[in-house]
Coordinates of C-alpha atoms in Angstrom, one line a residue:
X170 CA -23.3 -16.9 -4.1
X171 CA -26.0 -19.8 -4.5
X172 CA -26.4 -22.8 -2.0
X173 CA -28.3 -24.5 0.3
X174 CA -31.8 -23.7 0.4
X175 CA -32.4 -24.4 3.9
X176 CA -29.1 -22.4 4.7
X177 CA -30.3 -18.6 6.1
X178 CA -29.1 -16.1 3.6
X179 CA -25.9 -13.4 4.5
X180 CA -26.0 -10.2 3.1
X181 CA -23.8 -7.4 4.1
X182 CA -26.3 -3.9 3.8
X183 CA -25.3 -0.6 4.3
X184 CA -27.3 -0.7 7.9
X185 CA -25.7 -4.0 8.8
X186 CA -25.2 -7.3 9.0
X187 CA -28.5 -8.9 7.5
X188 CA -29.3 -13.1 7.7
X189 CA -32.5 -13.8 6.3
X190 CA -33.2 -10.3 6.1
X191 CA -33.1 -9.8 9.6
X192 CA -30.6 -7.6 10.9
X193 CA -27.8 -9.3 13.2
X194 CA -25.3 -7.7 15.7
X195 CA -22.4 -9.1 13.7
X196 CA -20.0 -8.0 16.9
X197 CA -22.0 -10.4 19.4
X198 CA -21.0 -14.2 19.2
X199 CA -24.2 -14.8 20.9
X200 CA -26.0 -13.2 18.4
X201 CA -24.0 -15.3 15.6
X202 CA -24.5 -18.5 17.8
X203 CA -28.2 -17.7 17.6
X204 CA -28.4 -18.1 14.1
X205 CA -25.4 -20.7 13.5
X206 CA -25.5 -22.7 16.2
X207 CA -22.7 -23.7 19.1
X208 CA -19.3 -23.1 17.5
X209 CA -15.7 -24.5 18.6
X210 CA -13.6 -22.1 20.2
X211 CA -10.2 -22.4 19.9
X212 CA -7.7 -21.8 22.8
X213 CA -6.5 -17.6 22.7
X214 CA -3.8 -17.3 20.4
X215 CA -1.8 -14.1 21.6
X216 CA -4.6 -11.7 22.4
X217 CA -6.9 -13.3 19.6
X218 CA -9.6 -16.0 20.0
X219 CA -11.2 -17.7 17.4
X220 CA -14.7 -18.6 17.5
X221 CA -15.3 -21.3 14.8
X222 CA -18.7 -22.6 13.4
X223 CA -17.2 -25.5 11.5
X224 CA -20.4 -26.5 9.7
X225 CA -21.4 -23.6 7.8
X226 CA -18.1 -22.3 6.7
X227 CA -18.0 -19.4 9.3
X228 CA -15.2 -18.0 11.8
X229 CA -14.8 -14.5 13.9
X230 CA -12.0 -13.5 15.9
X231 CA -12.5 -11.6 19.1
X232 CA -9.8 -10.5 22.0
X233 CA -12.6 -12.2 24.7
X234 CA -14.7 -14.8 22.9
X235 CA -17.4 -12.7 23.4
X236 CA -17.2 -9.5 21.1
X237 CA -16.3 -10.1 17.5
X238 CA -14.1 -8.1 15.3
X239 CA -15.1 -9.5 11.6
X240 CA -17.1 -12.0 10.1
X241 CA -15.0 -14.3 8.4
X242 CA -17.1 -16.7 5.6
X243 CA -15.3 -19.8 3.5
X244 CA -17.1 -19.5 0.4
X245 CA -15.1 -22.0 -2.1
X246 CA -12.0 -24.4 -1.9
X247 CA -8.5 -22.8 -2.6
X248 CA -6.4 -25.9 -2.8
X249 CA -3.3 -23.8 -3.4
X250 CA -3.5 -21.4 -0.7
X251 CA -4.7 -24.1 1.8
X252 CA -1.1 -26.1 1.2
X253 CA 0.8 -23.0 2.4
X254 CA -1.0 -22.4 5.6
X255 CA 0.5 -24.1 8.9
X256 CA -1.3 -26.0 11.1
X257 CA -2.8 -23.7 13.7
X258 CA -4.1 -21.4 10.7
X259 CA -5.6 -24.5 9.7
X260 CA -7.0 -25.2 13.3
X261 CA -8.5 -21.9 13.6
X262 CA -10.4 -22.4 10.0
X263 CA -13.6 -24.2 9.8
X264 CA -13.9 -27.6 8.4
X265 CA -16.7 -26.6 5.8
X266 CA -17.5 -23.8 3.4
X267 CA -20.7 -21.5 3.7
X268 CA -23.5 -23.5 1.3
X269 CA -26.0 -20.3 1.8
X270 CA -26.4 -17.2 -0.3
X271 CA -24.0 -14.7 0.0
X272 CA -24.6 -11.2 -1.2
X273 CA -23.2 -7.8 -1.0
X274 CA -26.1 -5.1 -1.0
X275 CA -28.1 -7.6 -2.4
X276 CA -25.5 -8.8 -5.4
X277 CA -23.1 -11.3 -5.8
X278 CA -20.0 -10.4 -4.2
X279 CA -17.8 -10.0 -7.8
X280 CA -20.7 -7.7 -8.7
X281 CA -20.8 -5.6 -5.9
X282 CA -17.1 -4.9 -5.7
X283 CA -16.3 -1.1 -8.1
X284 CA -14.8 -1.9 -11.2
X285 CA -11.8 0.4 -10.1
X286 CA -10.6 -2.1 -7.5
X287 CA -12.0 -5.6 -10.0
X288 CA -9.0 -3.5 -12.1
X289 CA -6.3 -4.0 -9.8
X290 CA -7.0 -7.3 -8.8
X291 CA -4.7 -9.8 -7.2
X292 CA -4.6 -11.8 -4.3
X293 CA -8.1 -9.5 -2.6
X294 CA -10.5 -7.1 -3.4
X295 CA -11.6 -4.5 -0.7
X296 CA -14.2 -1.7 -0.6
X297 CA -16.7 -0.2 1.2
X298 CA -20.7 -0.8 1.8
X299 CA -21.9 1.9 4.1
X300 CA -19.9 1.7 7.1
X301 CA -18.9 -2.1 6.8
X302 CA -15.5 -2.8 5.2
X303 CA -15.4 -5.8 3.0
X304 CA -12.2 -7.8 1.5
X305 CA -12.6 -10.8 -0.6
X306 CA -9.5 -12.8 -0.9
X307 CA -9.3 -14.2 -4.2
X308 CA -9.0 -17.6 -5.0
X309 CA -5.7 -18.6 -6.2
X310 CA -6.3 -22.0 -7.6
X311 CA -8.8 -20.9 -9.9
X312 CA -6.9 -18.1 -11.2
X313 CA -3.3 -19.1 -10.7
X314 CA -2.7 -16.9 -14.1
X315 CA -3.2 -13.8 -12.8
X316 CA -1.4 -14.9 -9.1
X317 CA 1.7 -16.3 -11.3
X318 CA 2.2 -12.6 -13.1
X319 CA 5.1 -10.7 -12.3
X320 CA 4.3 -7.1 -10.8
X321 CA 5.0 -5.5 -14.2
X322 CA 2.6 -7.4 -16.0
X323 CA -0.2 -6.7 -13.4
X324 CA 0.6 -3.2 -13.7
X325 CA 0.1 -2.9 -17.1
X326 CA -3.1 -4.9 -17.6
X327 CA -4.6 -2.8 -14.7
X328 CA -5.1 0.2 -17.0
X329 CA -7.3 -2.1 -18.9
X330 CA -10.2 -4.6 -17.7
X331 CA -8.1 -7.6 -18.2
X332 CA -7.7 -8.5 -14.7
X333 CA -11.5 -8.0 -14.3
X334 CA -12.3 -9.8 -16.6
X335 CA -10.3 -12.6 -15.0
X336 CA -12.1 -12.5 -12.0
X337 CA -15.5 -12.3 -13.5
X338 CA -14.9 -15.5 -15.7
X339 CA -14.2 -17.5 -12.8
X340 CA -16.4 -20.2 -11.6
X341 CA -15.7 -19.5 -8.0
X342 CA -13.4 -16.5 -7.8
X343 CA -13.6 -15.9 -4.0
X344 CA -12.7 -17.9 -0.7
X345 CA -13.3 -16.1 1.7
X346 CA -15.1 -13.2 2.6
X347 CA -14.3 -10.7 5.7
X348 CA -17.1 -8.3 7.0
X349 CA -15.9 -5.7 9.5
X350 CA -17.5 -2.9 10.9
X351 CA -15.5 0.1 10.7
X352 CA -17.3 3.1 10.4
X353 CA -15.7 6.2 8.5
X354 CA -13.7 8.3 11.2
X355 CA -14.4 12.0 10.3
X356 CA -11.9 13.6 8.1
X357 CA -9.3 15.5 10.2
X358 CA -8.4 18.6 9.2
X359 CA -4.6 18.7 8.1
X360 CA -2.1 19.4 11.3
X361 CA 0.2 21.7 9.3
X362 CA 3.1 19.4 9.7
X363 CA 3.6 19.1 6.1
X364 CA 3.6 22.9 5.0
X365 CA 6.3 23.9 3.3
X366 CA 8.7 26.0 5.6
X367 CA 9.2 30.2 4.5
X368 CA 12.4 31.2 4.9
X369 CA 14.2 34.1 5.6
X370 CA 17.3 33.6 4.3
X371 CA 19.0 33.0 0.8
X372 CA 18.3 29.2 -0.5
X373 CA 19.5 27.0 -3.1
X374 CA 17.5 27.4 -6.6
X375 CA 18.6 23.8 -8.2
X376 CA 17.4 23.3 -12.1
X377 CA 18.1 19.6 -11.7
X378 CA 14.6 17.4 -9.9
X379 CA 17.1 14.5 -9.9
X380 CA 20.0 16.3 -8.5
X381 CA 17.9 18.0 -5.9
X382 CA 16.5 14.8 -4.4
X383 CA 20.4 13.9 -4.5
X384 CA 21.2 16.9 -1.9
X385 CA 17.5 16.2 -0.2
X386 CA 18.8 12.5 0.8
X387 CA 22.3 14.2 2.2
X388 CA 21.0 16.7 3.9
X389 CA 17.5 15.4 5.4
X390 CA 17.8 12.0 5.5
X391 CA 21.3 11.2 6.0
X392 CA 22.9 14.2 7.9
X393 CA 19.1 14.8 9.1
X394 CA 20.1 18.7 9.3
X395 CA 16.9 19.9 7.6
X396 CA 13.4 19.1 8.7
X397 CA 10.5 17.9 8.9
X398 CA 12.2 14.9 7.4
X399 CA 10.0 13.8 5.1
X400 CA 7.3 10.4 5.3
X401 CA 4.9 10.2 2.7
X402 CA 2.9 8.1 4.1
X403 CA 2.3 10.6 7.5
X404 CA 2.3 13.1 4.8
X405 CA -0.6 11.1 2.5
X406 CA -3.1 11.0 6.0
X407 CA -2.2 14.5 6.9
X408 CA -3.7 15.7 3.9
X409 CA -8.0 16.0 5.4
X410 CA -10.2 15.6 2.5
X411 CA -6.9 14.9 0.3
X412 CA -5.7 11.8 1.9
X413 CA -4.6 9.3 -0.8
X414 CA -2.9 5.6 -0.1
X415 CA 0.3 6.0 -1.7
X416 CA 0.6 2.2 -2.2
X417 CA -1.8 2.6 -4.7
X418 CA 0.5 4.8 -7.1
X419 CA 3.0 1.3 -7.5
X420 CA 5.3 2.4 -9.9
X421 CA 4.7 5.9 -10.8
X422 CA 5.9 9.3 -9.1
X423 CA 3.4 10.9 -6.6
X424 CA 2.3 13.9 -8.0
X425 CA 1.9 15.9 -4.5
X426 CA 5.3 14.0 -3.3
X427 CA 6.9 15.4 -6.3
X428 CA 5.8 19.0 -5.8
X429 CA 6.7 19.1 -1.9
X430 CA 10.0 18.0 -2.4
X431 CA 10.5 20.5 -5.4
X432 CA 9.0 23.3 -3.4
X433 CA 11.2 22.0 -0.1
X434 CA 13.4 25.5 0.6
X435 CA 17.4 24.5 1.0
X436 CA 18.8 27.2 3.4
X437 CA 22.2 28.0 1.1
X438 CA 24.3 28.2 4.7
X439 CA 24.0 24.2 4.6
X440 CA 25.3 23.4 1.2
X441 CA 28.9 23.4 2.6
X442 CA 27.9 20.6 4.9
X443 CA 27.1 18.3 1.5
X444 CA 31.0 16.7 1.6
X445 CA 30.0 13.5 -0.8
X446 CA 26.8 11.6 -2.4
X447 CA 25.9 8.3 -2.5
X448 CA 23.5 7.8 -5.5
X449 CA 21.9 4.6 -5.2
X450 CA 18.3 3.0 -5.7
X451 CA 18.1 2.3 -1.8
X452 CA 18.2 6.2 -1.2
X453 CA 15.4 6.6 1.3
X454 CA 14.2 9.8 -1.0
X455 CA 13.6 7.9 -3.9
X456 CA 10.8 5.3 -1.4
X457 CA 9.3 8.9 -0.6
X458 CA 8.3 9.6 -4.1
X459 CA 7.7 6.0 -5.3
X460 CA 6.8 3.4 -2.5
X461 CA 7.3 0.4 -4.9
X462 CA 10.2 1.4 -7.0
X463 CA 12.2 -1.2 -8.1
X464 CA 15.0 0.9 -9.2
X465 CA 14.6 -0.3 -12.5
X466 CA 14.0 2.9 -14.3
X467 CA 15.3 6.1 -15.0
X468 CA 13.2 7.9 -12.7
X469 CA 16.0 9.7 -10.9
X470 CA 18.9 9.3 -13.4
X471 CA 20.5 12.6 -13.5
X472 CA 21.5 13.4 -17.1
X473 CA 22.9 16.9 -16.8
X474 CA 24.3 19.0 -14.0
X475 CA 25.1 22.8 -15.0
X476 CA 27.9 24.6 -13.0
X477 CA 24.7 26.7 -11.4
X478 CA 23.4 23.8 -9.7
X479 CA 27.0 23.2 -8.6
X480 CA 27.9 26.1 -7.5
X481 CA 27.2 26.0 -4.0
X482 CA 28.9 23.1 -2.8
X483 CA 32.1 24.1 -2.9
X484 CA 32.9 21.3 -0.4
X485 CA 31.5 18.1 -2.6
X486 CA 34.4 16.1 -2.9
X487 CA 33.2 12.7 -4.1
X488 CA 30.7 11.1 -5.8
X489 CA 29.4 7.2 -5.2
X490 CA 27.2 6.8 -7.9
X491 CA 26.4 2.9 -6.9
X492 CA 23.2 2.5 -9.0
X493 CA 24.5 4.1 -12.1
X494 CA 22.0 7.3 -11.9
X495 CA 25.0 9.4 -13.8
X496 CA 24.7 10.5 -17.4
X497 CA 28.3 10.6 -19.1
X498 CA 27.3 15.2 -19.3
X499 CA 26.8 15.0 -15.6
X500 CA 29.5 13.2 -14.9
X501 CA 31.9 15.5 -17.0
X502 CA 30.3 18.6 -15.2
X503 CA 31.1 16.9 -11.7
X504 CA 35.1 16.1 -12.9
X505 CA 35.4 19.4 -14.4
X506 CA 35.1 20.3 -10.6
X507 CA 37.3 18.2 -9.2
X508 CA 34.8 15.7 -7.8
X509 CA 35.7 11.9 -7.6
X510 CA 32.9 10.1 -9.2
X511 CA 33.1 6.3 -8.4
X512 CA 30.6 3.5 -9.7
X513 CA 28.9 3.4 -12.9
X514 CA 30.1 4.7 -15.9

């Protein structure tokens, strides 16, 4: 980002922390006061304490005022966001914005950030340069269009470049800019937690996905009589080199999810303990497989229920279908039984 010529350049490299091409411990506030100049520091806040350099837009906060845990740098004006911030965030910000040049491995900061993440953009970007991670929070005055969309919307134009083009059009897309040092832990090797149990003993064989994850929420996370009960996102960073963020999936079905909890063996000897099923969109299995569902969908809707899938649960007396996940077929199949269904119809 262009500015003042006199102002010493930032740019975060792959080795570091460079200001005027000189490489800076970016941890040490006397290393940063060096270069910037005394700085206010605020009174600790909890176990934080800011360390402010007001006039060139630049702000760290450390747990001792001496040992810095990012490198926070106002690059623009965001009128909007600043009018919902309180007034000790607004104490512990710094009065002026960064007029230097600020660069990401030598680029502006829009061009350095992948085009996967420029995809998805909404209120930040954040990636990696070496082992320095970077997050620029993106200004919501100048692009109050893509902050005002609903989720859907956002979704959808993220398979496209619309959203990056967005930001790219922008005169000033970014506010601020966060540097932190966190280098790459090495990849653990997966604790075995999350393999799928061999059994010795007859289990259930259920044609219906939907249905399944029905008996799944009774059984694991309701009555909690199987196990390990399920968390997908201990399961998504107990995967080693197959770690994923399962945020990132929104509004779609996690492929691995999906295939653990079809794979999941359901010891037959417990279907008599499944006495009634609540079906409804706040079912903690449904958050498993989809983090962000909105329950707006007919992801789990169960259409069909054959009298194999039945069989078993000799003891299911009653049905709450609360979210309306019944098809009229499966409903039939579970009255044909003599199951109470309540709810939807």
């Amino acid at each position: 980002m262009g500015g003042d010529v006199n102002m010493p350049s930032i740019d975060v490299a792959p080795d570091g922390l460079r200001i005027d091409g000189v490489l800076v411990d970016a941890q040490s506030v006397r290393a940063l006061t060096e270069v910037f100049g005394s700085p206010r520091i605020l009174p600790p806040n909890g176990s934080t304490t800011w360390v402010v350099w007001d006039d060139v837009g630049v702000r760290v906060p450390t747990k001792d005022g001496e040992v810095a845990t990012g490198v926070y740098v106002t690059v623009s004006a965001d009128a909007r966001r600043e009018a919902k911030r309180n007034e000790p965030a607004r104490r512990s910000r710094p009065a002026g914005i960064y007029p230097g040049v600020f660069t990401i491995g030598g680029q502006p900061p829009i061009a350095a950030a992948p085009d996967a993440e420029l995809r998805k953009a909404y209120l930040m970007l954040q990636f990696r340069v070496g082992d320095w991670e970077v997050v620029l929070f993106l200004n919501t005055t100048e692009l109050k269009e893509l902050h005002a969309m609903e989720g859907r919307e956002r979704f959808a134009r993220a398979q496209t470049d619309e959203l990056a083009d967005m930001v790219r059009s922008a005169h000033s897309p970014v506010t601020e800019i966060i540097a932190s040092y966190k280098p790459v832990p090495p990849v653990k090797k997966p604790s075995g937690k999350w393999k799928l149990p061999v059994l010795e003993e007859p289990t259930l064989s259920l044609k219906s996905f939907p249905f399944r994850l029905a008996i799944l929420n009774e059984l694991m996370f309701v009555q909690r009589v199987l196990g390990p009960r399920f968390n997908v996102y201990d399961f998504a960073q107990d995967r080693g080199a197959k770690n994923f963020d399962p945020d990132e999936y929104y509004d779609t079905m996690i492929p691995s999810v999906r295939a653990w909890l079809r794979g999941y063996p359901i010891p037959a000897r417990v279907a008599g303990k499944v006495e009634q099923l609540v079906l409804d969109g706040g079912n903690e299995i449904y958050a498993q497989l989809i983090p962000r569902w909105d329950g707006e969908d007919s992801s789990f809707d169960i259409t069909t229920i054959t009298d194999h899938d039945l069989a078993p649960f000799t003891n299911l007396r009653r049905v709450e279908d609360i979210g309306g996940f019944l098809g009229l077929r499966a409903r039939r199949a579970l009255e044909r039984r003599g199951v109470h269904v309540d709810g939807a119809d």
